[in-house]
Short mmCIF file of C-alpha atoms (C1' of nucleotides) in Angstrom, two decimals:
data_model
loop_
_atom_site.label_atom_id
_atom_site.label_comp_id
_atom_site.label_asym_id
_atom_site.label_seq_id
_atom_site.Cartn_x
_atom_site.Cartn_y
_atom_site.Cartn_z
CA UNK A 1 107.12 91.73 90.03
CA UNK A 2 105.68 89.31 87.76
CA UNK A 3 103.18 89.40 84.95
CA UNK A 4 102.36 87.10 82.16
CA UNK A 5 106.04 88.92 80.21
CA UNK A 6 107.90 89.39 83.12
CA UNK A 7 107.72 85.96 83.52
CA UNK A 8 108.45 85.18 79.69
CA UNK A 9 110.96 87.48 80.16
CA UNK A 10 112.51 85.62 83.18
CA UNK A 11 112.44 82.05 80.68
CA UNK A 12 114.03 83.24 77.66
CA UNK A 13 116.72 84.32 80.62
CA UNK A 14 117.59 81.10 81.94
CA UNK A 15 116.49 78.73 78.62
CA UNK A 16 119.73 79.27 77.26
CA UNK A 17 121.95 78.86 80.26
CA UNK A 18 120.09 75.58 81.94
CA UNK A 19 118.19 73.73 78.85
CA UNK A 20 120.24 70.32 78.66
CA UNK A 21 121.66 71.10 82.12
CA UNK A 22 121.73 68.23 85.01
CA UNK A 23 121.08 69.45 88.10
CA UNK A 24 123.88 67.90 90.49
CA UNK A 25 121.33 69.42 93.51
CA UNK A 26 118.89 71.26 94.82
CA UNK A 27 119.59 73.49 97.37
CA UNK A 28 116.40 74.30 99.39
CA UNK A 29 116.78 76.73 102.09
CA UNK A 30 113.54 77.84 102.95
CA UNK A 31 110.49 75.51 102.49
CA UNK A 32 107.62 77.31 103.48
CA UNK A 33 106.13 79.32 100.49
CA UNK A 34 102.73 79.50 99.57
CA UNK A 35 102.53 75.61 99.59
CA UNK A 36 105.43 73.90 101.32
CA UNK A 37 108.45 72.91 98.51
CA UNK A 38 107.64 68.78 98.36
CA UNK A 39 110.29 66.82 101.05
CA UNK A 40 111.10 64.97 98.00
CA UNK A 41 111.47 66.94 95.38
CA UNK A 42 114.92 66.65 95.65
CA UNK A 43 115.01 63.40 95.70
CA UNK A 44 113.06 63.45 92.26
CA UNK A 45 114.17 66.45 90.50
CA UNK A 46 118.21 65.15 91.17
CA UNK A 47 120.69 63.79 88.28
CA UNK A 48 117.84 64.12 86.29
CA UNK A 49 118.30 66.87 83.18
CA UNK A 50 115.97 69.47 82.18
CA UNK A 51 114.54 68.51 78.54
CA UNK A 52 113.43 72.41 78.46
CA UNK A 53 111.74 75.26 80.84
CA UNK A 54 108.18 76.05 78.54
CA UNK A 55 105.49 78.23 80.44
CA UNK A 56 101.38 78.16 81.42
CA UNK A 57 100.31 80.99 82.20
CA UNK A 58 102.50 82.47 85.08
CA UNK A 59 103.78 78.89 85.84
CA UNK A 60 107.76 77.96 84.48
CA UNK A 61 107.49 74.31 83.44
CA UNK A 62 110.82 72.90 84.08
CA UNK A 63 110.62 70.00 82.23
CA UNK A 64 113.17 66.68 83.25
CA UNK A 65 113.47 63.36 82.18
CA UNK A 66 111.18 62.23 84.54
CA UNK A 67 108.17 64.39 86.04
CA UNK A 68 108.16 68.02 86.05
CA UNK A 69 108.40 71.05 88.39
CA UNK A 70 106.41 73.51 88.87
CA UNK A 71 108.02 77.01 90.02
CA UNK A 72 105.55 80.18 89.78
CA UNK A 73 107.08 83.62 91.34
CA UNK A 74 104.09 84.44 92.87
CA UNK A 75 104.42 88.34 93.72
CA UNK A 76 107.48 88.77 94.29
CA UNK A 77 109.61 86.12 93.25
CA UNK A 78 112.30 86.42 90.89
CA UNK A 79 115.62 84.22 89.41
CA UNK A 80 118.46 84.53 89.25
CA UNK A 81 121.55 83.02 87.13
CA UNK A 82 124.49 82.98 89.09
CA UNK A 83 127.92 81.30 90.38
CA UNK A 84 126.82 78.81 92.89
CA UNK A 85 129.75 79.42 94.96
CA UNK A 86 128.06 83.57 95.20
CA UNK A 87 126.95 83.81 98.84
CA UNK A 88 122.86 84.03 99.22
CA UNK A 89 121.36 87.20 100.25
CA UNK A 90 117.99 87.44 102.20
CA UNK A 91 115.05 85.53 100.41
CA UNK A 92 116.90 83.19 98.28
CA UNK A 93 115.54 79.90 99.37
CA UNK A 94 116.54 78.10 96.74
CA UNK A 95 119.42 76.69 94.29
CA UNK A 96 119.10 74.69 91.55
CA UNK A 97 122.61 73.93 91.24
CA UNK A 98 123.06 73.16 87.39
CA UNK A 99 126.32 70.45 86.09
CA UNK A 100 127.91 74.16 84.23
CA UNK A 101 128.57 75.61 88.29
CA UNK A 102 125.85 78.02 87.87
CA UNK A 103 122.70 77.63 89.34
CA UNK A 104 119.15 78.81 89.40
CA UNK A 105 118.51 81.07 92.59
CA UNK A 106 115.05 81.51 93.67
CA UNK A 107 113.97 84.57 95.58
CA UNK A 108 110.87 85.39 96.65
CA UNK A 109 110.54 88.17 99.92
CA UNK A 110 106.42 87.38 99.89
CA UNK A 111 106.70 84.12 99.66
CA UNK A 112 103.92 83.78 97.25
CA UNK A 113 105.78 82.14 94.77
CA UNK A 114 105.74 78.56 94.77
CA UNK A 115 107.83 75.13 93.75
CA UNK A 116 106.10 72.01 93.47
CA UNK A 117 106.06 68.26 91.77
CA UNK A 118 104.39 66.99 89.22
CA UNK A 119 105.24 63.44 88.09
CA UNK A 120 102.88 64.19 84.67
CA UNK A 121 101.79 66.86 82.84
CA UNK A 122 98.69 67.01 84.76
CA UNK A 123 98.48 68.86 87.73
CA UNK A 124 95.45 70.48 89.60
CA UNK A 125 97.09 74.17 89.07
CA UNK A 126 97.14 73.65 85.92
CA UNK A 127 94.18 72.16 84.87
CA UNK A 128 91.98 74.90 84.91
CA UNK A 129 93.56 77.86 82.58
CA UNK A 130 91.81 78.87 79.99
CA UNK A 131 93.69 79.64 76.76
CA UNK A 132 96.81 81.87 76.66
CA UNK A 133 96.03 85.07 76.06
CA UNK A 134 98.44 85.46 72.51
CA UNK A 135 96.96 81.83 71.18
CA UNK A 136 94.12 82.16 68.61
CA UNK A 137 91.89 80.48 70.89
CA UNK A 138 91.86 83.98 72.95
CA UNK A 139 90.05 85.67 69.98
CA UNK A 140 86.58 88.20 69.71
CA UNK A 141 84.37 85.35 69.43
CA UNK A 142 85.60 84.01 72.69
CA UNK A 143 85.38 86.47 74.81
CA UNK A 144 82.24 87.56 73.33
CA UNK A 145 80.90 84.40 74.62
CA UNK A 146 82.70 84.53 77.65
CA UNK A 147 81.34 87.79 78.80
CA UNK A 148 77.62 87.39 77.71
CA UNK A 149 76.24 86.06 80.87
CA UNK A 150 78.20 87.69 83.07
CA UNK A 151 77.52 90.72 85.12
CA UNK A 152 81.01 91.46 86.93
CA UNK A 153 83.00 94.72 85.92
CA UNK A 154 85.26 93.59 83.07
CA UNK A 155 88.65 93.61 84.83
CA UNK A 156 87.62 91.12 86.85
CA UNK A 157 86.42 88.57 83.92
CA UNK A 158 90.15 89.37 82.09
CA UNK A 159 92.14 88.58 85.12
CA UNK A 160 90.28 85.42 85.82
CA UNK A 161 92.70 82.68 84.95
CA UNK A 162 89.92 80.79 83.82
CA UNK A 163 89.05 83.05 81.95
CA UNK A 164 92.57 84.17 79.84
CA UNK A 165 95.90 83.57 82.04
CA UNK A 166 98.77 85.99 82.52
CA UNK A 167 96.73 89.00 82.42
CA UNK A 168 97.46 90.46 85.77
CA UNK A 169 97.02 94.25 87.72
CA UNK A 170 99.19 96.33 85.40
CA UNK A 171 98.23 94.87 81.87
CA UNK A 172 94.68 94.81 82.72
CA UNK A 173 94.42 98.29 83.48
CA UNK A 174 96.47 99.17 80.50
CA UNK A 175 94.29 97.10 78.03
CA UNK A 176 91.51 98.87 79.61
CA UNK A 177 92.41 102.43 78.88
CA UNK A 178 93.50 101.62 75.39
CA UNK A 179 89.74 100.24 74.14
CA UNK A 180 88.18 103.05 75.89
CA UNK A 181 86.52 100.66 78.56
CA UNK A 182 85.66 101.26 82.14
CA UNK A 183 87.04 99.00 84.23
CA UNK A 184 83.76 98.86 86.04
CA UNK A 185 81.80 98.28 83.55
CA UNK A 186 79.84 95.47 83.14
CA UNK A 187 81.12 92.43 81.43
CA UNK A 188 77.73 91.97 79.47
CA UNK A 189 76.81 95.82 78.92
CA UNK A 190 79.79 96.22 76.42
CA UNK A 191 79.84 96.56 72.45
CA UNK A 192 80.86 93.39 70.50
CA UNK A 193 83.24 95.74 69.11
CA UNK A 194 84.30 96.98 72.06
CA UNK A 195 85.60 93.65 73.19
CA UNK A 196 87.52 93.28 69.89
CA UNK A 197 89.77 96.43 70.87
CA UNK A 198 89.87 95.30 73.96
CA UNK A 199 91.58 91.45 72.75
CA UNK A 200 94.23 93.35 69.59
CA UNK A 201 94.54 95.66 73.26
CA UNK A 202 95.53 92.88 75.06
CA UNK A 203 97.54 90.91 73.05
CA UNK A 204 99.52 93.91 71.48
CA UNK A 205 100.36 95.21 74.93
CA UNK A 206 101.48 91.47 76.19
CA UNK A 207 103.77 91.09 73.49
CA UNK A 208 105.01 95.16 73.34
CA UNK A 209 105.98 94.48 76.54
CA UNK A 210 107.57 91.09 76.07
CA UNK A 211 109.83 92.81 73.48
CA UNK A 212 110.46 95.29 76.35
CA UNK A 213 111.75 92.33 78.45
CA UNK A 214 108.92 92.83 80.44
CA UNK A 215 107.73 96.38 82.86
CA UNK A 216 110.26 97.21 86.13
CA UNK A 217 108.80 97.92 88.67
CA UNK A 218 110.87 98.77 91.57
CA UNK A 219 113.13 95.75 91.85
CA UNK A 220 112.65 93.52 88.83
CA UNK A 221 115.73 93.07 86.72
CA UNK A 222 116.27 90.30 83.82
CA UNK A 223 117.84 87.04 85.05
CA UNK A 224 121.18 88.60 83.38
CA UNK A 225 120.62 91.47 85.88
CA UNK A 226 119.14 94.43 83.04
CA UNK A 227 116.72 96.26 83.90
CA UNK A 228 113.37 95.76 81.10
CA UNK A 229 111.18 99.01 79.94
CA UNK A 230 110.36 101.64 82.13
CA UNK A 231 106.97 101.91 83.36
CA UNK A 232 107.17 105.90 82.51
CA UNK A 233 106.01 104.09 79.50
CA UNK A 234 102.73 103.07 81.02
CA UNK A 235 99.54 105.42 79.99
CA UNK A 236 97.13 105.63 83.15
CA UNK A 237 98.61 102.66 85.78
CA UNK A 238 100.40 104.89 88.83
CA UNK A 239 98.86 107.63 87.22
CA UNK A 240 96.24 108.53 89.17
CA UNK A 241 95.84 111.76 90.18
CA UNK A 242 98.26 113.10 86.81
CA UNK A 243 96.17 114.28 83.08
CA UNK A 244 95.72 111.92 80.42
CA UNK A 245 97.68 111.95 77.55
CA UNK A 246 94.92 111.86 75.02
CA UNK A 247 92.43 114.32 76.26
CA UNK A 248 94.20 116.15 80.08
CA UNK A 249 91.25 115.19 82.24
CA UNK A 250 93.05 113.90 85.50
CA UNK A 251 92.94 110.62 85.83
CA UNK A 252 90.57 108.62 88.69
CA UNK A 253 91.10 105.79 89.94
CA UNK A 254 88.98 102.90 92.22
CA UNK A 255 88.88 99.17 93.14
CA UNK A 256 88.15 95.64 91.66
CA UNK A 257 88.73 92.78 93.91
CA UNK A 258 91.43 95.22 96.14
CA UNK A 259 93.24 95.71 93.77
CA UNK A 260 93.90 99.44 92.66
CA UNK A 261 92.66 100.81 88.69
CA UNK A 262 93.78 103.44 87.33
CA UNK A 263 91.63 104.90 84.61
CA UNK A 264 90.92 108.60 82.40
CA UNK A 265 86.95 109.27 83.33
CA UNK A 266 86.54 110.76 79.84
CA UNK A 267 88.84 108.34 77.59
CA UNK A 268 86.94 105.60 79.34
CA UNK A 269 83.91 107.28 80.30
CA UNK A 270 80.91 104.46 82.03
"C1'" DA B 1 76.44 78.78 89.74
"C1'" DC B 2 78.99 82.92 90.50
"C1'" DT B 3 81.32 86.70 93.25
"C1'" DG B 4 82.94 89.50 95.95
"C1'" DG B 5 86.07 89.11 100.11
"C1'" DA B 6 90.11 87.79 102.92
"C1'" DT B 7 94.44 85.55 103.08
"C1'" DC B 8 99.20 84.32 103.34
"C1'" DC B 9 104.43 87.87 103.84
"C1'" DT B 10 107.75 90.95 103.49
"C1'" DG B 11 109.53 95.89 101.85
"C1'" DA B 12 108.75 100.44 100.30
"C1'" DT B 13 106.91 104.77 100.55
"C1'" DC B 14 104.75 108.31 103.05
"C1'" DG B 15 102.55 111.14 106.71
"C1'" DC B 16 103.09 113.05 111.47
"C1'" DT C 1 114.56 109.20 113.55
"C1'" DG C 2 111.45 106.30 114.26
"C1'" DC C 3 106.78 104.66 114.74
"C1'" DG C 4 102.79 103.46 112.26
"C1'" DA C 5 99.16 103.09 108.84
"C1'" DT C 6 98.60 101.93 104.15
"C1'" DC C 7 99.94 99.90 99.61
"C1'" DA C 8 102.52 95.94 95.77
"C1'" DG C 9 103.09 92.69 90.19
"C1'" DG C 10 99.21 86.90 92.47
"C1'" DA C 11 95.76 83.22 92.49
"C1'" DT C 12 93.60 80.22 95.50
"C1'" DC C 13 90.03 79.65 99.17
"C1'" DC C 14 85.87 80.39 101.85
"C1'" DA C 15 80.83 81.65 102.33
"C1'" DG C 16 76.84 84.07 101.35
#
DNA sequence: ACTGGATCCTGATCGC
DNA sequence: TGCGATCAGGATCCAG
């Protein structure tokens, strides 16, 4: 479910309900996420006020008076604001019960997500991350430096969180199409102009998706239950076998790092 | 130092 | 209708 726009949409959905609230309780039904939820998380978090909820990469950071909770939605996670008396459904692993009788309910069927504790702002998961894609540090000059010595497929490079965070399979696929770059092109072989275009398109598509409330694929819902924008707006992702909107050529796909990559063989010639 | 591949898990979908 | 194979939005870890 969550690429960066979905995580940001989730954050914006819960902030009005949760920021400034005290955590009455943390109810854990299943600790076995990607990493086990720490056994002392409840003791550490309960009765503390949520000072802010921020996002770094696809991690949601719940800053408390002392320490913070780090939450990742993985591939299939979602947060909903519900009345605490609402009976939990399948895969509702955690409730963060707030002082206003509402709770943040964490559902994650595949359990690739995580909920961790950190005493301060530094945490191993956050320390090696590259720049945020929408910030100025992520620019054409920066990406040119990163691709200069790399023979990797360009798609692997832009999906590498050490290079730039938050660019998942959907938006990487779309941005490469918009920039006219074949996903398997060796990073160092791409012209400076195309790298600049790629940076522009990554920023544009992420901004657009955030403004539209994230991409709806299968079950993604915003925290109020309304769907985000629909997958039909995507140009190539999931359109293998259909025609390119620009040139009518049939969209093909290949596999890069176990991820499906759709592309137009005409517009994204190698 | 890099990089590709395996891996964690459940659910939806598709072909037979 | 049932069953098995295949495919999914992520990202760490490990072997070569």
